[in-house]
Coordinates of N, CA and C in Angstrom, one line a residue:
M1 N 0.7 232.8 54.5 CA 0.4 232.9 52.9 C -1.0 232.3 52.8
K2 N -1.2 231.5 53.8 CA -2.9 230.9 53.2 C -3.6 231.6 53.9
Q3 N -3.4 232.2 55.3 CA -4.1 233.5 56.1 C -4.7 234.5 55.2
R4 N -3.8 234.8 54.4 CA -3.8 236.3 53.8 C -4.8 235.7 52.6
V5 N -4.8 234.8 51.4 CA -5.6 234.3 50.5 C -6.9 234.2 51.2
M6 N -7.3 233.7 52.4 CA -8.4 233.5 53.0 C -9.0 234.8 53.1
N7 N -8.2 235.7 53.7 CA -8.7 237.3 53.7 C -9.1 237.9 52.8
N8 N -8.4 237.9 51.7 CA -8.6 238.4 50.2 C -10.1 238.0 49.8
V9 N -10.3 236.7 50.3 CA -11.5 236.0 49.8 C -12.5 236.1 50.4
H10 N -12.7 236.7 51.5 CA -13.8 237.0 52.4 C -14.0 238.6 52.2
A11 N -13.0 239.4 51.7 CA -13.0 240.9 51.5 C -13.8 240.5 50.2
L12 N -13.9 240.1 49.3 CA -14.4 240.0 47.9 C -15.6 239.7 48.1
E13 N -15.8 238.6 48.9 CA -17.2 238.3 48.7 C -18.3 239.3 49.6
D14 N -17.5 240.6 50.7 CA -18.3 241.6 51.0 C -18.5 242.6 50.3
K15 N -17.6 242.8 49.0 CA -18.1 244.0 48.0 C -19.4 243.6 47.2
P16 N -20.0 244.7 46.8 CA -21.2 244.4 45.8 C -20.9 244.0 44.6
Y17 N -21.8 242.8 43.6 CA -21.6 242.6 42.7 C -22.6 243.4 41.7
E18 N -22.5 243.2 40.5 CA -22.9 243.7 39.1 C -24.0 242.6 38.4
Y19 N -23.1 241.6 38.3 CA -23.6 240.4 37.5 C -23.6 239.2 38.0
I20 N -24.9 239.0 37.5 CA -24.8 237.2 37.7 C -24.5 236.6 36.4
I21 N -23.8 235.4 36.6 CA -23.1 234.5 35.3 C -23.6 233.4 35.7
A22 N -24.8 232.9 34.6 CA -25.6 231.6 34.9 C -25.0 231.0 33.8
M23 N -24.5 229.9 34.2 CA -23.7 228.6 33.0 C -24.5 227.6 33.3
G24 N -24.7 226.8 32.2 CA -25.1 225.4 31.9 C -24.4 224.4 31.3
I25 N -24.3 223.2 31.8 CA -23.0 222.7 30.9 C -23.3 221.2 31.4
S26 N -23.0 220.1 30.6 CA -23.5 218.9 30.4 C -22.4 218.2 30.1
T27 N -22.6 217.1 29.1 CA -21.6 216.3 28.8 C -20.2 216.7 28.6
G28 N -19.2 216.4 29.0 CA -17.5 217.4 28.7 C -17.6 218.2 29.8
G29 N -18.5 218.6 30.6 CA -18.4 219.5 31.2 C -17.3 219.4 32.5
P30 N -16.9 218.5 33.3 CA -16.0 218.7 34.4 C -14.7 219.2 33.7
K31 N -14.2 218.7 32.6 CA -12.8 218.9 31.9 C -12.8 220.7 31.4
L32 N -14.2 221.0 30.9 CA -14.5 222.6 30.6 C -14.0 223.4 31.6
L33 N -14.6 222.8 32.4 CA -14.8 223.8 33.5 C -13.8 223.8 34.5
S34 N -12.9 222.8 34.6 CA -11.4 223.1 35.4 C -10.6 223.9 34.6
Q35 N -10.7 223.8 33.6 CA -10.0 225.0 32.4 C -10.8 226.4 32.6
L36 N -12.2 226.6 32.7 CA -12.6 227.8 32.6 C -12.6 228.7 34.1
I37 N -12.8 227.6 35.1 CA -12.4 228.2 36.0 C -11.1 229.0 36.6
Q38 N -10.1 228.5 36.1 CA -8.8 228.9 36.4 C -8.5 229.9 35.7
T39 N -9.4 230.7 34.6 CA -9.1 231.9 33.9 C -10.1 232.8 34.2
L40 N -11.1 232.7 35.2 CA -11.9 234.0 35.0 C -11.2 234.8 36.3
D41 N -12.0 235.9 36.0 CA -10.9 237.5 36.5 C -11.6 237.2 37.5
E42 N -11.2 237.5 39.0 CA -11.4 237.4 40.4 C -11.9 239.0 40.1
E43 N -11.2 240.0 39.6 CA -11.5 241.2 39.7 C -12.9 241.4 39.1
I44 N -13.9 240.8 38.0 CA -14.9 240.9 37.5 C -15.9 241.2 38.8
P45 N -16.9 242.0 38.8 CA -17.6 242.3 40.1 C -19.3 241.5 39.9
A46 N -19.1 239.8 40.2 CA -20.2 239.0 39.6 C -20.1 237.9 40.3
T47 N -21.3 237.1 40.6 CA -21.3 236.0 41.3 C -21.7 235.1 40.1
Y48 N -21.5 233.9 40.5 CA -21.6 232.8 39.1 C -22.4 231.6 40.1
I49 N -23.2 231.3 38.9 CA -24.2 229.9 39.3 C -24.0 228.6 38.0
I50 N -23.5 227.7 38.4 CA -23.0 226.6 37.3 C -24.5 225.6 37.4
V51 N -25.2 225.1 36.6 CA -25.9 223.8 36.2 C -24.8 222.9 35.7
Q52 N -24.4 221.6 36.2 CA -23.6 220.9 35.8 C -24.9 219.4 35.8
H53 N -25.1 218.9 34.7 CA -26.0 217.5 34.9 C -25.0 216.2 35.7
M54 N -25.1 216.3 36.5 CA -24.5 215.0 37.4 C -25.4 214.5 38.5
P55 N -25.5 213.1 38.4 CA -26.2 212.5 39.9 C -26.4 212.9 41.2
I56 N -26.8 212.9 42.2 CA -26.6 213.3 43.4 C -25.4 212.5 44.0
G57 N -24.3 213.4 44.6 CA -23.1 212.9 45.4 C -22.3 213.0 44.6
F58 N -21.9 213.8 43.5 CA -20.9 213.9 42.7 C -20.5 215.5 42.5
T59 N -21.8 216.3 42.6 CA -21.6 217.5 42.9 C -20.1 218.5 43.5
K60 N -20.4 217.3 45.0 CA -19.6 218.3 46.0 C -18.1 217.9 45.9
N61 N -17.9 216.6 44.8 CA -16.1 216.6 44.9 C -16.0 217.4 44.0
L62 N -17.1 217.7 42.7 CA -16.6 218.6 42.0 C -16.4 219.9 42.3
A63 N -17.1 220.4 42.9 CA -17.1 221.8 43.8 C -15.4 221.9 44.8
E64 N -15.1 220.6 45.3 CA -14.2 220.9 45.9 C -13.1 220.7 45.3
R65 N -13.0 220.2 44.1 CA -11.8 220.1 43.1 C -11.6 221.3 42.5
L66 N -12.8 222.0 41.8 CA -12.8 223.1 41.1 C -12.2 224.1 42.3
N67 N -12.6 224.3 43.4 CA -12.5 225.4 44.4 C -10.3 225.5 44.3
T68 N -10.0 224.1 44.4 CA -8.4 223.8 44.7 C -8.1 224.9 43.0
L69 N -8.3 225.0 42.0 CA -7.9 225.8 41.1 C -8.0 227.1 40.9
T70 N -8.7 228.1 41.9 CA -9.0 229.4 41.8 C -9.0 230.1 42.9
K71 N -8.6 231.1 42.7 CA -8.8 232.6 44.2 C -10.4 232.9 44.4
L72 N -11.4 232.1 43.4 CA -12.7 232.2 43.8 C -12.9 231.3 44.8
T73 N -14.1 231.6 45.4 CA -14.7 230.2 46.0 C -15.9 229.2 45.4
V74 N -15.5 228.2 45.2 CA -15.9 227.2 44.6 C -17.0 226.3 45.4
K75 N -18.5 226.0 45.8 CA -19.1 225.3 46.5 C -20.1 224.7 45.9
E76 N -20.7 224.2 46.4 CA -22.1 223.1 46.2 C -23.0 224.1 46.7
A77 N -23.8 224.8 46.2 CA -24.8 225.4 46.7 C -25.6 225.1 47.9
E78 N -26.7 226.2 48.6 CA -26.9 225.3 50.2 C -27.9 226.2 49.7
T79 N -29.5 226.1 50.4 CA -30.7 226.5 50.2 C -30.6 227.4 51.2
G80 N -31.3 228.9 50.8 CA -31.1 230.0 51.6 C -29.9 231.0 51.8
E81 N -28.7 230.6 51.1 CA -27.6 231.1 51.0 C -28.1 232.4 49.8
T82 N -27.4 233.8 50.5 CA -27.4 235.0 49.3 C -26.1 235.0 48.9
L83 N -26.4 235.0 47.4 CA -25.4 235.0 46.3 C -24.5 236.3 46.8
K84 N -23.1 235.4 46.8 CA -22.1 236.7 47.1 C -20.9 237.1 45.8
R85 N -20.5 237.6 45.8 CA -19.4 238.4 45.2 C -18.6 237.4 45.0
G86 N -17.7 236.9 43.7 CA -16.7 236.0 43.6 C -16.6 234.5 44.2
V87 N -18.2 234.4 44.6 CA -18.6 233.1 44.5 C -19.1 232.2 43.6
I88 N -18.4 230.9 42.9 CA -19.1 230.2 42.1 C -20.1 228.8 42.9
Y89 N -21.2 228.9 42.3 CA -22.4 228.4 43.1 C -22.7 227.1 42.2
I90 N -22.4 225.7 42.5 CA -22.4 224.7 41.9 C -23.6 224.0 42.2
A91 N -24.8 223.8 41.0 CA -26.3 222.9 41.9 C -25.7 221.9 42.0
P92 N -26.6 221.1 43.0 CA -26.0 219.8 43.8 C -26.8 218.9 42.9
G93 N -26.4 217.5 42.5 CA -27.2 216.9 41.5 C -28.4 216.0 42.7
G94 N -29.2 216.2 42.1 CA -30.6 215.8 42.6 C -31.5 216.2 43.0
Y95 N -31.2 217.9 43.1 CA -31.6 218.8 43.0 C -32.2 219.9 42.0
Q96 N -33.4 220.3 42.2 CA -33.4 222.0 41.1 C -33.2 223.1 42.1
L97 N -32.5 223.6 41.6 CA -31.6 225.2 41.9 C -32.5 226.1 41.2
K98 N -33.3 227.3 42.1 CA -33.5 228.4 41.8 C -32.8 229.7 42.3
V99 N -33.4 230.5 41.8 CA -32.8 232.2 42.2 C -34.0 232.8 43.0
I100 N -34.1 233.1 43.8 CA -35.2 234.2 44.4 C -35.2 235.0 45.2
N101 N -35.9 235.9 45.3 CA -35.6 237.6 46.2 C -35.0 238.5 45.1
G102 N -35.7 239.0 44.6 CA -35.1 239.6 43.4 C -33.9 241.1 43.9
L103 N -34.5 241.4 45.1 CA -34.0 242.7 46.2 C -32.6 242.0 46.7
K104 N -32.5 240.8 47.0 CA -31.4 240.1 47.8 C -31.5 238.9 47.2
P105 N -30.8 238.7 46.2 CA -30.9 237.2 45.5 C -30.5 236.0 46.3
Q106 N -31.1 234.8 46.7 CA -30.9 233.8 47.3 C -30.9 232.5 46.7
I107 N -30.2 231.5 47.0 CA -30.3 230.3 46.4 C -31.5 229.6 47.1
E108 N -32.5 228.8 46.3 CA -33.7 227.8 46.6 C -33.4 226.6 46.2
L109 N -33.1 225.6 47.0 CA -32.9 224.1 46.4 C -34.6 223.3 46.5
T110 N -34.6 222.9 45.3 CA -36.4 221.9 46.0 C -35.9 220.6 44.9
D111 N -37.0 219.8 45.7 CA -36.9 218.3 45.3 C -37.9 218.3 44.1
E112 N -38.3 219.0 43.2 CA -39.0 219.0 42.3 C -38.7 217.6 41.4
L113 N -39.7 217.3 40.2 CA -39.4 216.2 39.8 C -38.0 216.4 38.8
P114 N -37.8 215.8 38.0 CA -36.6 216.4 36.8 C -37.4 217.1 36.0
Y115 N -37.0 217.9 35.2 CA -37.4 218.8 34.6 C -36.8 218.2 32.9
K116 N -37.6 217.3 32.0 CA -37.3 217.3 30.8 C -36.1 216.1 31.0
R117 N -36.1 215.1 32.3 CA -35.4 214.4 32.6 C -34.1 214.9 33.3
H118 N -33.9 216.2 33.5 CA -33.0 217.0 34.3 C -33.3 217.2 35.7
K119 N -32.4 217.1 36.7 CA -32.3 217.6 38.0 C -30.9 217.4 38.2
P120 N -30.2 218.1 38.4 CA -30.7 219.7 38.2 C -30.7 220.3 37.1
S121 N -31.8 221.2 36.6 CA -32.0 221.6 34.9 C -31.4 222.5 34.9
V122 N -30.8 223.0 33.7 CA -30.6 224.2 33.2 C -31.6 225.5 33.4
N123 N -32.6 224.9 32.7 CA -33.8 225.6 32.3 C -34.4 225.9 33.7
V124 N -34.6 225.2 34.5 CA -35.2 225.8 35.9 C -34.2 226.6 36.6
M125 N -33.3 227.1 36.6 CA -32.2 227.7 37.4 C -32.7 228.9 36.3
L126 N -32.4 229.1 34.9 CA -32.4 230.4 34.4 C -33.5 231.0 34.0
L127 N -34.9 230.1 33.8 CA -36.2 230.5 34.0 C -36.4 231.3 35.7
S128 N -36.1 230.7 36.8 CA -36.1 231.5 38.1 C -35.6 232.9 37.9
L129 N -34.6 233.1 37.1 CA -33.7 234.5 37.1 C -34.7 235.0 36.5
A130 N -35.0 234.8 35.1 CA -36.1 235.3 34.3 C -37.7 236.0 35.3
H131 N -38.1 235.5 35.9 CA -38.9 235.5 36.6 C -38.9 236.3 38.1
L132 N -37.3 237.0 38.5 CA -37.2 237.7 39.3 C -38.0 238.8 39.3
Q133 N -38.5 239.3 40.8 CA -39.0 240.5 40.7 C -38.2 241.6 41.3
K134 N -38.1 242.7 40.8 CA -37.2 243.8 41.3 C -35.9 243.8 41.3
Y135 N -35.7 243.3 40.1 CA -34.0 242.6 40.1 C -33.5 243.7 39.1
T136 N -32.2 244.5 39.4 CA -31.5 245.4 39.0 C -30.5 245.1 38.7
R137 N -29.9 243.9 38.3 CA -28.6 243.4 38.4 C -28.2 242.8 37.0
K138 N -27.4 242.5 36.4 CA -27.2 242.4 35.1 C -27.1 240.8 34.9
I139 N -27.2 240.0 33.9 CA -27.2 238.9 33.9 C -26.2 238.2 32.3
I140 N -25.7 237.1 32.6 CA -25.0 237.0 31.5 C -24.8 235.1 31.2
A141 N -25.5 234.9 30.5 CA -25.9 233.3 30.0 C -24.9 232.8 29.4
V142 N -24.3 231.6 29.8 CA -23.2 230.5 29.1 C -24.0 229.1 29.0
I143 N -24.3 228.9 27.6 CA -24.6 227.4 27.4 C -23.4 226.6 26.7
M144 N -22.9 225.6 27.6 CA -22.0 225.4 26.9 C -22.3 223.6 26.4
T145 N -21.1 222.6 26.0 CA -21.3 221.3 26.1 C -22.4 220.7 26.3
G146 N -22.8 219.8 25.6 CA -23.9 218.7 26.3 C -24.8 218.6 25.0
M147 N -25.6 217.5 25.7 CA -26.6 216.4 25.0 C -27.7 217.5 25.3
G148 N -28.8 217.4 24.1 CA -30.2 218.2 23.9 C -29.9 219.5 23.9
S149 N -31.6 219.8 24.7 CA -31.5 221.2 24.4 C -31.9 222.3 25.9
D150 N -31.1 221.6 26.7 CA -31.8 221.9 28.2 C -31.0 223.5 28.2
G151 N -31.5 224.9 28.7 CA -31.3 226.0 28.7 C -32.2 227.0 27.6
L152 N -32.6 226.1 26.6 CA -33.3 226.8 25.5 C -34.5 227.5 26.0
E153 N -35.2 227.0 27.1 CA -36.2 228.1 27.3 C -35.9 228.7 28.2
G154 N -35.3 228.6 29.1 CA -34.9 229.8 29.9 C -34.1 230.8 29.5
V155 N -33.0 230.5 28.4 CA -32.5 231.8 27.7 C -33.6 232.4 26.7
T156 N -34.7 231.7 26.3 CA -35.8 232.4 25.7 C -36.3 233.5 26.2
E157 N -36.7 232.6 27.8 CA -37.3 233.8 28.3 C -36.3 234.9 28.8
L158 N -35.4 234.6 28.9 CA -34.4 236.1 29.8 C -34.6 237.1 28.5
K159 N -34.3 236.5 27.0 CA -34.4 237.6 26.0 C -35.6 238.1 26.1
K160 N -36.8 237.5 26.4 CA -38.1 238.0 26.5 C -38.2 239.4 27.1
I161 N -37.5 239.2 28.3 CA -37.9 240.2 29.4 C -36.5 241.2 29.6
S162 N -35.1 241.0 28.9 CA -34.4 241.6 29.3 C -33.7 241.4 28.0
S163 N -32.4 242.4 28.2 CA -31.2 242.0 27.2 C -30.1 241.5 27.3
C164 N -30.2 240.7 28.5 CA -29.3 239.8 29.0 C -28.2 239.2 27.7
K165 N -27.0 239.1 27.9 CA -25.9 238.5 27.0 C -25.8 237.1 26.9
V166 N -25.7 236.4 26.1 CA -25.7 235.0 26.0 C -24.5 234.6 24.9
I167 N -23.9 233.7 25.9 CA -22.7 233.3 25.1 C -23.1 231.9 25.1
A168 N -22.8 231.3 23.7 CA -22.8 229.8 23.5 C -21.6 229.0 22.8
Q169 N -21.4 228.5 23.1 CA -19.9 227.7 23.1 C -19.7 226.9 21.4
D170 N -18.9 227.0 20.5 CA -18.8 226.9 19.6 C -18.8 225.3 19.5
Q171 N -19.0 224.8 17.9 CA -18.8 223.2 17.7 C -17.9 222.7 18.0
A172 N -16.6 223.3 17.3 CA -15.3 222.8 17.3 C -15.0 222.6 18.9
S173 N -15.2 223.1 19.5 CA -14.9 223.1 21.0 C -15.7 222.2 21.8
S174 N -16.7 222.0 21.4 CA -17.7 221.3 22.4 C -17.6 219.5 22.0
T175 N -17.7 218.8 23.2 CA -17.9 217.4 23.2 C -19.2 216.9 22.7
V176 N -20.0 217.3 23.0 CA -20.9 217.3 22.4 C -22.3 218.6 21.9
F177 N -22.4 218.8 20.8 CA -22.8 220.4 20.2 C -24.6 220.4 20.7
G178 N -25.1 219.7 21.5 CA -26.5 220.1 21.7 C -26.9 220.8 21.9
M179 N -26.7 221.8 23.6 CA -26.7 222.5 24.2 C -26.7 223.6 23.5
P180 N -25.4 224.0 23.3 CA -24.9 225.3 22.5 C -25.4 225.3 21.2
K181 N -25.7 224.2 20.4 CA -26.7 224.3 19.4 C -27.6 225.1 19.4
A182 N -28.6 224.2 20.5 CA -29.8 224.8 20.3 C -30.2 226.3 20.5
I183 N -29.4 226.8 21.1 CA -29.1 228.5 21.5 C -28.8 229.1 20.3
I184 N -27.8 228.7 19.3 CA -27.6 229.3 18.3 C -28.4 229.0 17.3
S185 N -29.1 227.7 17.1 CA -29.7 227.8 15.9 C -31.3 228.5 16.2
A186 N -31.6 229.1 17.4 CA -32.7 229.5 17.7 C -32.4 231.0 17.3
G187 N -31.5 231.4 17.1 CA -30.9 232.7 17.5 C -30.7 233.8 17.9
L188 N -30.0 233.0 19.4 CA -30.5 233.8 21.0 C -28.8 233.9 21.1
A189 N -28.0 233.2 20.7 CA -26.5 233.5 21.0 C -26.3 234.9 20.7
D190 N -25.6 235.7 21.8 CA -25.0 236.8 21.1 C -23.4 236.8 20.7
F191 N -22.6 236.0 21.3 CA -21.4 235.2 21.0 C -21.4 234.1 21.2
I192 N -20.7 233.6 19.9 CA -20.5 232.3 19.9 C -18.6 232.2 19.8
V193 N -18.3 231.2 20.8 CA -16.6 231.1 21.2 C -16.3 230.1 21.4
S194 N -15.3 229.5 21.4 CA -14.6 228.2 21.7 C -14.6 227.9 23.3
G195 N -14.6 227.2 23.9 CA -14.5 227.1 25.3 C -13.1 227.5 25.8
D196 N -12.0 227.8 25.4 CA -11.2 228.0 26.0 C -11.2 229.8 25.9
S197 N -12.2 230.5 25.2 CA -12.3 231.6 25.0 C -13.6 232.2 25.9
I198 N -14.0 232.0 26.4 CA -15.6 232.0 27.0 C -14.8 233.1 28.6
S199 N -14.1 232.9 29.3 CA -13.7 233.7 30.1 C -13.4 235.2 29.9
Q200 N -12.8 235.1 28.7 CA -12.2 236.3 27.6 C -13.5 237.2 27.5
K201 N -14.4 236.4 27.0 CA -15.5 237.2 26.5 C -16.3 237.6 27.5
I202 N -16.5 237.0 28.5 CA -17.3 237.4 30.1 C -16.6 238.7 30.0
K203 N -14.9 238.9 30.3 CA -14.4 240.1 30.7 C -14.7 241.0 30.0
E204 N -15.0 241.0 28.5 CA -15.0 241.6 27.3 C -16.6 243.0 27.8
I205 N -17.4 241.8 27.6 CA -19.2 242.4 28.3 C -18.9 243.0 29.4
V206 N -18.4 242.8 30.4 CA -18.1 243.2 31.6 C -17.6 244.7 31.7
G207 N -16.2 244.5 30.8 CA -15.6 245.8 30.3 C -16.6 246.9 29.8
N208 N -17.2 246.3 28.9 CA -17.7 247.2 28.1 C -19.0 247.5 28.4
R209 N -19.4 247.1 29.6 CA -20.8 247.7 30.6 C -22.0 247.3 29.6
H210 N -21.7 246.0 29.3 CA -23.2 245.2 28.4 C -23.7 244.7 29.5
G211 N -24.6 243.9 29.3 CA -25.4 242.8 30.0 C -27.0 243.6 30.1
C212 N -28.0 242.9 31.0 CA -29.4 243.3 31.3 C -29.2 244.6 32.2

């Protein structure tokens, strides 16, 4: 049975994908991610990138734990990796994660300084997506619970150059309503939903063929 599951995972990764689903989260993140990961639809033609504010050494354990909760593959991102369908990449603590090469998107990890106190930074990741050249896939940005406004600049830039869909977590289900509030207050949220409705909203967007 285990071998069959592994074969299915590898077969999924070999298929093309239509969406990059980019998520930013901070305070209260591990608990919400544990719930969210379990409800993501493996049939969605997408690859996933998550920036969770965590120090170096903690994100690997987070990825390993989340990987036990889903049929998708969850892993700590490595520089040079080509994005694959059905894989959820967790940005390593202590590094900045960027997506490069629009024709065949890849992970690039850098040792740059913290961006407005964050390393990894949601803004750095989203800005790299906004500036991809010759990129033809669609993007869904998801901003969830967390202090501050990390993600605001990145989402703003994405909206300038594309019609990417943006999901913001609502106040009632957020541990701290800073990051999603910044998106909502700026008028950038296409959808405002509770934490336990995020995966369903992603499915609706993909099913309705919305996105960038």
